[in-house]
Tab-separated table of C-alpha atoms in Angstrom:
chain	number	residue	atom	x	y	z
Z	1	MET	CA	7.531	29.590	1.397
Z	2	ASN	CA	6.223	31.816	-1.361
Z	3	SER	CA	2.446	31.434	-1.341
Z	4	SER	CA	2.441	30.991	-5.095
Z	5	THR	CA	4.446	27.775	-4.655
Z	6	ASN	CA	1.635	26.343	-2.625
Z	7	ALA	CA	-0.424	26.633	-5.782
Z	8	ALA	CA	-3.349	24.274	-6.039
Z	9	LYS	CA	-2.103	23.318	-9.506
Z	10	ARG	CA	0.502	20.962	-7.993
Z	11	TRP	CA	-2.274	19.013	-6.256
Z	12	TRP	CA	-4.609	19.077	-9.246
Z	13	TYR	CA	-1.935	18.035	-11.727
Z	14	ILE	CA	0.067	15.426	-9.810
Z	15	MET	CA	-2.383	13.751	-7.461
Z	16	PRO	CA	-4.816	12.337	-10.066
Z	17	ILE	CA	-1.858	10.800	-11.946
Z	18	VAL	CA	-0.394	9.309	-8.756
Z	19	PHE	CA	-3.794	8.040	-7.639
Z	20	ILE	CA	-4.684	6.364	-10.953
Z	21	THR	CA	-1.263	4.696	-11.235
Z	22	TYR	CA	-1.360	3.179	-7.752
Z	23	SER	CA	-5.026	2.224	-8.237
Z	24	LEU	CA	-4.172	0.176	-11.309
Z	25	ALA	CA	-1.327	-1.533	-9.443
Z	26	TYR	CA	-3.682	-2.399	-6.634
Z	27	LEU	CA	-6.442	-3.612	-8.946
Z	28	ASP	CA	-4.169	-6.219	-10.512
Z	29	ARG	CA	-2.923	-7.308	-7.097
Z	30	ALA	CA	-6.187	-7.681	-5.173
Z	31	ASN	CA	-8.506	-9.209	-7.787
Z	32	PHE	CA	-6.980	-12.629	-7.033
Z	33	SER	CA	-9.143	-12.674	-3.895
Z	34	PHE	CA	-12.257	-12.636	-6.085
Z	35	ALA	CA	-10.989	-15.423	-8.300
Z	36	SER	CA	-10.398	-17.468	-5.110
Z	37	ALA	CA	-14.005	-16.928	-4.035
Z	38	ALA	CA	-15.308	-17.558	-7.579
Z	39	GLY	CA	-13.929	-21.005	-8.337
Z	40	ILE	CA	-10.333	-20.715	-9.605
Z	41	ASN	CA	-9.400	-23.388	-7.033
Z	42	ASP	CA	-11.894	-25.913	-8.428
Z	43	ASP	CA	-11.048	-25.146	-12.062
Z	44	LEU	CA	-7.293	-25.623	-11.574
Z	45	ASN	CA	-7.557	-28.303	-8.826
Z	46	ILE	CA	-5.886	-26.052	-6.255
Z	47	THR	CA	-5.994	-27.261	-2.635
Z	48	LYS	CA	-6.667	-24.797	0.192
Z	49	GLY	CA	-3.035	-24.892	1.304
Z	50	VAL	CA	-1.743	-24.206	-2.209
Z	51	SER	CA	-4.384	-21.475	-2.660
Z	52	SER	CA	-3.109	-19.538	0.355
Z	53	LEU	CA	0.481	-19.958	-0.896
Z	54	LEU	CA	-0.477	-18.668	-4.377
Z	55	GLY	CA	-2.171	-15.629	-2.853
Z	56	ALA	CA	0.963	-14.958	-0.832
Z	57	LEU	CA	3.576	-15.584	-3.584
Z	58	PHE	CA	2.980	-12.081	-4.936
Z	59	PHE	CA	4.429	-10.632	-1.740
Z	60	LEU	CA	7.559	-12.747	-1.933
Z	61	GLY	CA	8.444	-11.186	-5.309
Z	62	TYR	CA	7.404	-7.818	-3.894
Z	63	PHE	CA	9.777	-8.282	-0.935
Z	64	PHE	CA	12.932	-9.037	-2.938
Z	65	PHE	CA	12.772	-6.153	-5.411
Z	66	GLN	CA	11.703	-3.181	-3.260
Z	67	ILE	CA	15.150	-1.770	-2.538
Z	68	PRO	CA	16.628	-2.151	-6.073
Z	69	GLY	CA	13.519	-0.364	-7.433
Z	70	ALA	CA	13.856	2.458	-4.900
Z	71	ILE	CA	17.561	2.939	-5.613
Z	72	TYR	CA	16.858	3.202	-9.357
Z	73	ALA	CA	14.010	5.667	-8.727
Z	74	GLU	CA	16.130	7.788	-6.371
Z	75	ARG	CA	19.266	7.892	-8.545
Z	76	ARG	CA	17.804	7.667	-12.042
Z	77	SER	CA	14.141	8.198	-12.897
Z	78	VAL	CA	10.738	7.462	-11.368
Z	79	ARG	CA	9.162	8.233	-14.749
Z	80	LYS	CA	11.054	5.554	-16.718
Z	81	LEU	CA	10.709	2.923	-14.002
Z	82	ILE	CA	6.937	3.244	-13.602
Z	83	PHE	CA	6.364	3.317	-17.380
Z	84	VAL	CA	8.016	-0.103	-17.815
Z	85	CYS	CA	6.337	-1.494	-14.684
Z	86	LEU	CA	2.845	-0.464	-15.854
Z	87	ILE	CA	3.206	-2.385	-19.118
Z	88	LEU	CA	4.688	-5.468	-17.454
Z	89	TRP	CA	2.207	-5.756	-14.596
Z	90	GLY	CA	-0.790	-5.210	-16.921
Z	91	ALA	CA	0.528	-8.032	-19.119
Z	92	CYS	CA	1.081	-10.341	-16.116
Z	93	ALA	CA	-2.403	-9.595	-14.780
Z	94	SER	CA	-4.052	-10.434	-18.114
Z	95	LEU	CA	-1.944	-13.598	-18.489
Z	96	THR	CA	-3.399	-14.825	-15.183
Z	97	GLY	CA	-6.658	-15.271	-17.093
Z	98	VAL	CA	-5.171	-17.749	-19.591
Z	99	VAL	CA	-3.155	-20.080	-17.312
Z	100	ASN	CA	-4.138	-23.747	-17.106
Z	101	ASN	CA	-1.821	-25.108	-14.432
Z	102	ILE	CA	-0.551	-24.281	-10.957
Z	103	PRO	CA	3.197	-23.773	-11.786
Z	104	ALA	CA	2.319	-21.156	-14.458
Z	105	LEU	CA	-0.035	-19.378	-12.045
Z	106	ALA	CA	2.629	-19.429	-9.311
Z	107	ALA	CA	5.240	-17.976	-11.695
Z	108	ILE	CA	2.903	-15.176	-12.826
Z	109	ARG	CA	1.957	-14.254	-9.237
Z	110	PHE	CA	5.642	-14.067	-8.273
Z	111	ILE	CA	6.591	-11.999	-11.376
Z	112	LEU	CA	3.658	-9.649	-10.728
Z	113	GLY	CA	5.107	-9.034	-7.254
Z	114	VAL	CA	8.580	-8.362	-8.697
Z	115	VAL	CA	7.231	-5.822	-11.203
Z	116	GLU	CA	4.983	-4.041	-8.700
Z	117	ALA	CA	7.705	-3.925	-6.024
Z	118	ALA	CA	9.098	-0.646	-7.341
Z	119	VAL	CA	5.767	1.185	-7.430
Z	120	MET	CA	5.229	2.158	-3.788
Z	121	PRO	CA	8.775	3.377	-2.919
Z	122	ALA	CA	9.125	5.092	-6.318
Z	123	MET	CA	5.856	6.949	-5.806
Z	124	LEU	CA	6.814	7.995	-2.262
Z	125	ILE	CA	10.121	9.331	-3.641
Z	126	TYR	CA	8.200	11.150	-6.391
Z	127	ILE	CA	5.908	12.789	-3.806
Z	128	SER	CA	8.874	13.854	-1.659
Z	129	ASN	CA	10.263	15.688	-4.728
Z	130	TRP	CA	7.068	17.696	-5.108
Z	131	PHE	CA	5.497	18.256	-1.671
Z	132	THR	CA	6.796	19.886	1.509
Z	133	LYS	CA	6.702	18.574	5.077
Z	134	SER	CA	3.393	20.318	5.862
Z	135	GLU	CA	1.752	18.637	2.854
Z	136	ARG	CA	3.336	15.196	2.828
Z	137	SER	CA	0.890	13.194	4.948
Z	138	ARG	CA	-2.024	14.325	2.747
Z	139	ALA	CA	-0.019	13.714	-0.436
Z	140	ASN	CA	0.932	10.201	0.725
Z	141	THR	CA	-2.700	9.544	1.576
Z	142	PHE	CA	-3.864	10.506	-1.914
Z	143	LEU	CA	-1.378	7.946	-3.226
Z	144	ILE	CA	-2.400	5.190	-0.823
Z	145	LEU	CA	-6.112	5.993	-1.263
Z	146	GLY	CA	-5.596	4.162	-4.548
Z	147	ASN	CA	-5.640	1.036	-2.375
Z	148	PRO	CA	-9.065	1.159	-0.589
Z	149	VAL	CA	-10.798	3.158	-3.335
Z	150	THR	CA	-9.679	0.594	-5.923
Z	151	VAL	CA	-10.832	-2.325	-3.785
Z	152	LEU	CA	-14.097	-0.428	-3.292
Z	153	TRP	CA	-14.983	-0.274	-6.993
Z	154	MET	CA	-13.032	-3.400	-7.942
Z	155	SER	CA	-15.114	-5.425	-5.463
Z	156	VAL	CA	-18.286	-4.422	-7.285
Z	157	VAL	CA	-16.909	-4.555	-10.865
Z	158	SER	CA	-15.144	-7.902	-10.332
Z	159	GLY	CA	-18.308	-9.392	-8.888
Z	160	TYR	CA	-20.256	-8.378	-12.006
Z	161	LEU	CA	-17.480	-9.451	-14.428
Z	162	ILE	CA	-17.224	-12.880	-12.825
Z	163	GLN	CA	-20.997	-13.321	-12.898
Z	164	ALA	CA	-21.243	-12.169	-16.529
Z	165	PHE	CA	-18.138	-13.866	-17.970
Z	166	GLY	CA	-16.033	-15.794	-15.435
Z	167	TRP	CA	-12.834	-15.350	-13.454
Z	168	ARG	CA	-10.585	-15.752	-16.528
Z	169	GLU	CA	-12.217	-12.889	-18.399
Z	170	MET	CA	-12.100	-10.740	-15.247
Z	171	PHE	CA	-8.285	-11.041	-15.146
Z	172	ILE	CA	-7.880	-10.372	-18.872
Z	173	ILE	CA	-10.168	-7.314	-18.875
Z	174	GLU	CA	-8.706	-5.808	-15.678
Z	175	GLY	CA	-5.096	-6.091	-16.915
Z	176	VAL	CA	-5.640	-3.939	-20.019
Z	177	PRO	CA	-6.074	-0.474	-18.364
Z	178	ALA	CA	-2.530	-0.563	-16.870
Z	179	ILE	CA	-0.969	-1.065	-20.315
Z	180	LEU	CA	-2.988	1.815	-21.802
Z	181	TRP	CA	-2.242	4.093	-18.840
Z	182	ALA	CA	1.536	3.563	-19.239
Z	183	PHE	CA	1.520	5.803	-22.309
Z	184	CYS	CA	-0.548	8.494	-20.534
Z	185	TRP	CA	1.971	8.365	-17.666
Z	186	TRP	CA	4.896	8.834	-20.059
Z	187	VAL	CA	3.359	11.952	-21.598
Z	188	LEU	CA	2.147	13.550	-18.347
Z	189	VAL	CA	4.923	12.939	-15.813
Z	190	LYS	CA	8.279	14.618	-15.168
Z	191	ASP	CA	10.616	13.624	-12.344
Z	192	LYS	CA	11.359	17.049	-10.822
Z	193	PRO	CA	9.566	20.427	-10.596
Z	194	ALA	CA	12.401	22.059	-12.584
Z	195	GLN	CA	11.439	19.966	-15.644
Z	196	VAL	CA	7.796	21.074	-15.996
Z	197	GLY	CA	6.341	23.986	-17.902
Z	198	TRP	CA	3.177	24.456	-15.831
Z	199	LEU	CA	4.988	26.044	-12.827
Z	200	SER	CA	6.525	29.510	-13.122
Z	201	ASP	CA	10.240	29.986	-12.428
Z	202	ALA	CA	9.373	31.760	-9.172
Z	203	GLU	CA	7.197	28.840	-8.058
Z	204	LYS	CA	9.888	26.307	-8.946
Z	205	SER	CA	12.655	28.119	-7.070
Z	206	ALA	CA	10.483	28.771	-3.997
Z	207	LEU	CA	9.467	25.103	-3.811
Z	208	GLN	CA	13.070	23.967	-4.249
Z	209	ALA	CA	14.238	26.377	-1.530
Z	210	GLN	CA	11.614	25.056	0.895
Z	211	LEU	CA	12.544	21.415	0.233
Z	212	GLU	CA	16.268	22.175	0.691
Z	213	GLN	CA	15.598	24.097	3.910
Z	214	GLU	CA	13.755	21.079	5.356
Z	215	GLN	CA	16.764	18.860	4.604
Z	216	GLN	CA	19.040	21.129	6.668
Z	217	GLY	CA	17.258	20.192	9.901
Z	218	ILE	CA	17.854	16.453	9.425
Z	219	LYS	CA	20.918	14.609	10.682
Z	220	ALA	CA	23.228	13.617	7.819
Z	221	VAL	CA	23.494	9.918	7.013
Z	222	ARG	CA	26.299	8.797	4.724
Z	223	ASN	CA	24.831	5.649	3.175
Z	224	TYR	CA	22.043	3.088	3.181
Z	225	GLY	CA	23.848	0.763	5.602
Z	226	GLU	CA	23.997	3.507	8.217
Z	227	ALA	CA	20.326	4.367	7.714
Z	228	PHE	CA	19.196	0.735	7.826
Z	229	ARG	CA	20.959	0.194	11.169
Z	230	SER	CA	19.301	3.154	12.882
Z	231	ARG	CA	17.011	2.242	15.777
Z	232	ASN	CA	13.919	3.916	14.348
Z	233	VAL	CA	14.223	2.283	10.930
Z	234	ILE	CA	14.544	-1.173	12.543
Z	235	LEU	CA	11.512	-0.513	14.757
Z	236	LEU	CA	9.453	0.805	11.835
Z	237	CYS	CA	10.368	-2.311	9.796
Z	238	MET	CA	9.068	-4.545	12.603
Z	239	GLN	CA	5.996	-2.361	13.086
Z	240	TYR	CA	5.068	-2.437	9.389
Z	241	PHE	CA	5.630	-6.218	9.250
Z	242	ALA	CA	3.086	-6.763	12.042
Z	243	TRP	CA	0.618	-4.184	10.664
Z	244	SER	CA	0.735	-5.746	7.180
Z	245	ILE	CA	-0.138	-9.174	8.572
Z	246	GLY	CA	-3.490	-7.725	9.622
Z	247	VAL	CA	-4.083	-5.691	6.456
Z	248	TYR	CA	-3.379	-8.374	3.880
Z	249	GLY	CA	-4.864	-11.259	5.821
Z	250	PHE	CA	-7.977	-9.086	5.668
Z	251	VAL	CA	-7.739	-7.912	2.013
Z	252	LEU	CA	-7.033	-11.287	0.429
Z	253	TRP	CA	-9.538	-13.339	2.383
Z	254	LEU	CA	-12.444	-10.929	3.052
Z	255	PRO	CA	-14.559	-12.111	0.047
Z	256	SER	CA	-14.080	-15.766	1.069
Z	257	ILE	CA	-14.839	-14.962	4.744
Z	258	ILE	CA	-18.035	-13.124	3.734
Z	259	ARG	CA	-19.120	-15.877	1.350
Z	260	SER	CA	-18.611	-18.614	3.944
Z	261	GLY	CA	-20.355	-16.623	6.696
Z	262	GLY	CA	-23.386	-15.286	4.826
Z	263	GLU	CA	-25.838	-17.892	3.605
Z	264	ASN	CA	-26.857	-17.931	-0.048
Z	265	LEU	CA	-24.734	-14.929	-1.036
Z	266	GLY	CA	-23.862	-14.651	-4.737
Z	267	MET	CA	-20.655	-13.048	-6.052
Z	268	VAL	CA	-22.399	-9.699	-6.710
Z	269	GLU	CA	-23.636	-9.522	-3.096
Z	270	VAL	CA	-20.189	-10.568	-1.845
Z	271	GLY	CA	-18.714	-7.793	-4.016
Z	272	TRP	CA	-20.982	-5.123	-2.548
Z	273	LEU	CA	-20.416	-6.279	1.045
Z	274	SER	CA	-16.649	-6.469	0.486
Z	275	SER	CA	-16.615	-2.871	-0.730
Z	276	VAL	CA	-18.090	-1.318	2.452
Z	277	PRO	CA	-14.941	-1.567	4.655
Z	278	TYR	CA	-12.981	0.240	1.928
Z	279	LEU	CA	-15.503	3.071	1.761
Z	280	ALA	CA	-15.107	3.506	5.527
Z	281	ALA	CA	-11.298	3.271	5.106
Z	282	THR	CA	-11.272	6.004	2.459
Z	283	ILE	CA	-13.067	8.456	4.761
Z	284	ALA	CA	-10.872	7.528	7.748
Z	285	MET	CA	-7.642	7.972	5.737
Z	286	ILE	CA	-8.593	11.467	4.558
Z	287	VAL	CA	-9.502	12.612	8.090
Z	288	ALA	CA	-6.369	11.104	9.718
Z	289	SER	CA	-3.953	12.574	7.158
Z	290	TRP	CA	-5.533	16.036	7.335
Z	291	ALA	CA	-5.324	16.025	11.154
Z	292	SER	CA	-1.738	14.703	11.079
Z	293	ASP	CA	-0.578	17.538	8.782
Z	294	LYS	CA	-2.534	20.089	10.819
Z	295	LEU	CA	-1.016	19.034	14.164
Z	296	GLN	CA	2.350	17.897	12.665
Z	297	ASN	CA	2.091	14.776	14.831
Z	298	ARG	CA	2.511	11.466	13.016
Z	299	LYS	CA	2.497	8.794	15.748
Z	300	LEU	CA	-0.724	10.102	17.279
Z	301	PHE	CA	-2.549	9.129	14.086
Z	302	VAL	CA	-0.981	5.677	13.805
Z	303	TRP	CA	-1.093	3.656	17.031
Z	304	PRO	CA	-4.579	4.567	18.404
Z	305	LEU	CA	-6.180	3.609	15.079
Z	306	LEU	CA	-4.308	0.288	14.915
Z	307	LEU	CA	-5.441	-0.378	18.495
Z	308	ILE	CA	-9.076	0.090	17.411
Z	309	GLY	CA	-8.459	-2.353	14.535
Z	310	ALA	CA	-7.005	-4.943	16.918
Z	311	PHE	CA	-9.996	-4.726	19.263
Z	312	ALA	CA	-12.392	-4.951	16.287
Z	313	PHE	CA	-10.782	-8.230	15.141
Z	314	ILE	CA	-10.961	-9.672	18.660
Z	315	GLY	CA	-14.584	-8.486	18.879
Z	316	SER	CA	-15.409	-10.149	15.552
Z	317	TRP	CA	-14.018	-13.400	16.935
Z	318	ALA	CA	-15.938	-12.981	20.224
Z	319	VAL	CA	-19.373	-12.489	18.619
Z	320	GLY	CA	-18.826	-15.625	16.516
Z	321	ALA	CA	-19.641	-16.740	12.986
Z	322	ASN	CA	-23.304	-17.294	13.845
Z	323	ASN	CA	-23.803	-13.535	14.314
Z	324	PHE	CA	-22.897	-12.663	10.734
Z	325	TRP	CA	-23.970	-9.007	10.701
Z	326	ALA	CA	-22.367	-8.132	14.064
Z	327	SER	CA	-19.135	-9.811	12.988
Z	328	TYR	CA	-19.280	-8.086	9.593
Z	329	THR	CA	-19.807	-4.639	11.199
Z	330	LEU	CA	-16.708	-5.165	13.332
Z	331	LEU	CA	-14.759	-6.163	10.200
Z	332	VAL	CA	-15.805	-2.855	8.586
Z	333	ILE	CA	-14.422	-1.009	11.637
Z	334	ALA	CA	-11.216	-3.086	11.532
Z	335	GLY	CA	-10.700	-2.326	7.837
Z	336	ALA	CA	-11.174	1.428	8.292
Z	337	ALA	CA	-8.898	1.555	11.357
Z	338	MET	CA	-6.087	-0.405	9.663
Z	339	TYR	CA	-6.037	1.803	6.560
Z	340	ALA	CA	-6.404	5.231	8.215
Z	341	PRO	CA	-2.760	5.594	9.454
Z	342	TYR	CA	-0.965	5.045	6.105
Z	343	GLY	CA	-0.484	8.732	5.209
Z	344	PRO	CA	0.940	9.794	8.592
Z	345	PHE	CA	3.090	6.633	8.786
Z	346	PHE	CA	4.855	7.226	5.469
Z	347	ALA	CA	5.411	10.891	6.364
Z	348	ILE	CA	7.568	9.791	9.340
Z	349	ILE	CA	10.517	8.514	7.282
Z	350	PRO	CA	11.427	11.554	5.101
Z	351	GLU	CA	11.171	13.690	8.269
Z	352	MET	CA	13.709	11.456	10.062
Z	353	LEU	CA	16.225	10.741	7.308
Z	354	PRO	CA	17.912	12.906	4.655
Z	355	ARG	CA	16.958	12.672	0.991
Z	356	ASN	CA	19.986	10.570	-0.029
Z	357	VAL	CA	18.782	7.579	2.039
Z	358	ALA	CA	15.066	8.220	2.758
Z	359	GLY	CA	13.885	6.411	-0.383
Z	360	GLY	CA	15.946	3.315	0.411
Z	361	ALA	CA	14.706	3.317	4.010
Z	362	MET	CA	11.073	3.579	2.834
Z	363	ALA	CA	11.740	0.665	0.478
Z	364	LEU	CA	13.249	-1.421	3.296
Z	365	ILE	CA	10.279	-0.719	5.559
Z	366	ASN	CA	7.852	-1.423	2.718
Z	367	SER	CA	9.672	-4.682	1.888
Z	368	MET	CA	9.269	-5.810	5.496
Z	369	GLY	CA	5.595	-4.952	5.099
Z	370	ALA	CA	5.578	-7.196	2.027
Z	371	LEU	CA	7.089	-10.013	4.098
Z	372	GLY	CA	4.349	-9.448	6.691
Z	373	SER	CA	1.802	-9.454	3.871
Z	374	PHE	CA	3.205	-12.752	2.565
Z	375	PHE	CA	3.059	-14.324	6.011
Z	376	GLY	CA	-0.355	-12.826	6.842
Z	377	SER	CA	-2.079	-13.763	3.600
Z	378	TRP	CA	-0.608	-17.298	3.675
Z	379	PHE	CA	-1.284	-17.992	7.374
Z	380	VAL	CA	-4.809	-16.517	7.378
Z	381	GLY	CA	-5.657	-18.679	4.361
Z	382	TYR	CA	-4.117	-21.695	6.123
Z	383	LEU	CA	-6.057	-21.052	9.355
Z	384	ASN	CA	-9.336	-20.558	7.478
Z	385	GLY	CA	-8.794	-23.801	5.543
Z	386	SER	CA	-7.605	-25.966	8.443
Z	387	THR	CA	-10.168	-24.789	11.021
Z	388	GLY	CA	-13.113	-24.350	8.650
Z	389	SER	CA	-13.927	-20.882	10.022
Z	390	PRO	CA	-12.280	-17.453	10.223
Z	391	SER	CA	-12.310	-17.349	14.071
Z	392	ALA	CA	-8.659	-18.294	14.582
Z	393	SER	CA	-7.513	-15.844	11.891
Z	394	TYR	CA	-9.362	-12.963	13.629
Z	395	ILE	CA	-7.321	-13.628	16.799
Z	396	PHE	CA	-4.106	-13.903	14.771
Z	397	MET	CA	-4.709	-10.590	12.941
Z	398	GLY	CA	-5.738	-8.877	16.198
Z	399	VAL	CA	-2.550	-9.992	17.998
Z	400	ALA	CA	-0.413	-8.790	15.055
Z	401	LEU	CA	-2.010	-5.335	15.309
Z	402	PHE	CA	-1.416	-5.192	19.091
Z	403	ALA	CA	2.286	-5.833	18.364
Z	404	SER	CA	2.349	-3.014	15.791
Z	405	VAL	CA	0.783	-0.616	18.336
Z	406	TRP	CA	3.533	-1.346	20.865
Z	407	LEU	CA	6.290	-0.948	18.257
Z	408	THR	CA	4.851	2.420	17.136
Z	409	LEU	CA	4.848	3.680	20.719
Z	410	ILE	CA	8.564	2.976	21.241
Z	411	VAL	CA	9.711	4.785	18.070
Z	412	LYS	CA	11.480	7.959	19.253
Z	413	PRO	CA	10.647	11.364	17.739
Z	414	ALA	CA	12.833	12.404	14.807
Z	415	ASN	CA	14.826	14.976	16.781
Z	416	ASN	CA	15.871	12.319	19.317
Z	417	GLN	CA	16.769	9.750	16.724
Z	418	GLN	CA	19.801	7.637	17.543
Z	419	LEU	CA	22.019	6.848	14.588
Z	420	PRO	CA	25.003	4.517	14.654
Z	421	ALA	CA	28.363	5.916	15.638
Z	422	GLY	CA	29.968	7.831	12.836
Z	423	ALA	CA	26.863	9.711	11.701
Z	424	ARG	CA	27.701	13.315	10.965
Z	425	HIS	CA	25.638	16.382	11.668
Z	426	ALA	CA	24.448	18.431	8.712
């Protein structure tokens, strides 16, 4: 590829926009965990069982609307889709702060999931339009870094907002930035390199040539049905389901786990302690994605890290709730190990499947992750409530990660991929 195409300007221009957009999506998704730890249950008379269901309802909406969002983004426009989604999810997030009953809260959580469903697959499609195979793991990681980095600062900011104002005001204040950012997004973003003025014609054509050349080495797949039936896509769906059980059981219930385990901890202290695993995750994600692009090996930077996370959860259970700091340290390790493989993982799919179906396949895999997130966040909340301690949920999350390790190991490399009969060679 022409060296000028590899211009740093693509990274400097696109990545901050991608990062901020996903950060705002994640902010309005994860702050519910702080409201749960700060008294929303008492104020609205929510039982522990209903609380875990409310936390999980988001993922049910997220599950159902992944693929329609991806198809629109792939065939129409990422730019238009994300613009509308930003306004709607900011509004839903702020409305959470004014609800007075459980049915309204349940409806808002579900709608928030529906609106945010399109964000992840649309952004992955957007990145695949702009970055080549040798860059994609790092580019995906900059997107997904919006997740731990947001929880990192959101943990601290939400703790202070709740202490200063209350959980209602936290929701209202934290929903506003997404609405404002929608208009920045509309001005700054174009769907394809050919549409921008900040790349030269030579840079545009060289980038396009490189992206087209990469497509020529991938087996042709006629339609989504054919792609969805391929062995690797099915395995990756199952793998991401199991992995997401661990991640979202952890994300949604960490503040509550910390508050119940540490004596006399206020919301500000809980906020600071909750942020540490995400700082470790941010560093681990950057290192893993850089090494994955350098070695062009994706699986090697997925399963060993998930294995470490599984052992950390089991270790946290083994040391027991009475050893708060030892258990907490292991949770930090688990958090970092679970987040680190995201960039390499989402680089696997566009390297296995052609452009016409890769976005839909990523959406299917991500929707199965949402189903795992729904199940994980609900069941971890249920276990914590029914047993009175997080011990059982540590075992549950650890076992889920062991399953995801095994499923990663049996995914075959892209060049050996088995597609259903009838698939044609490019």
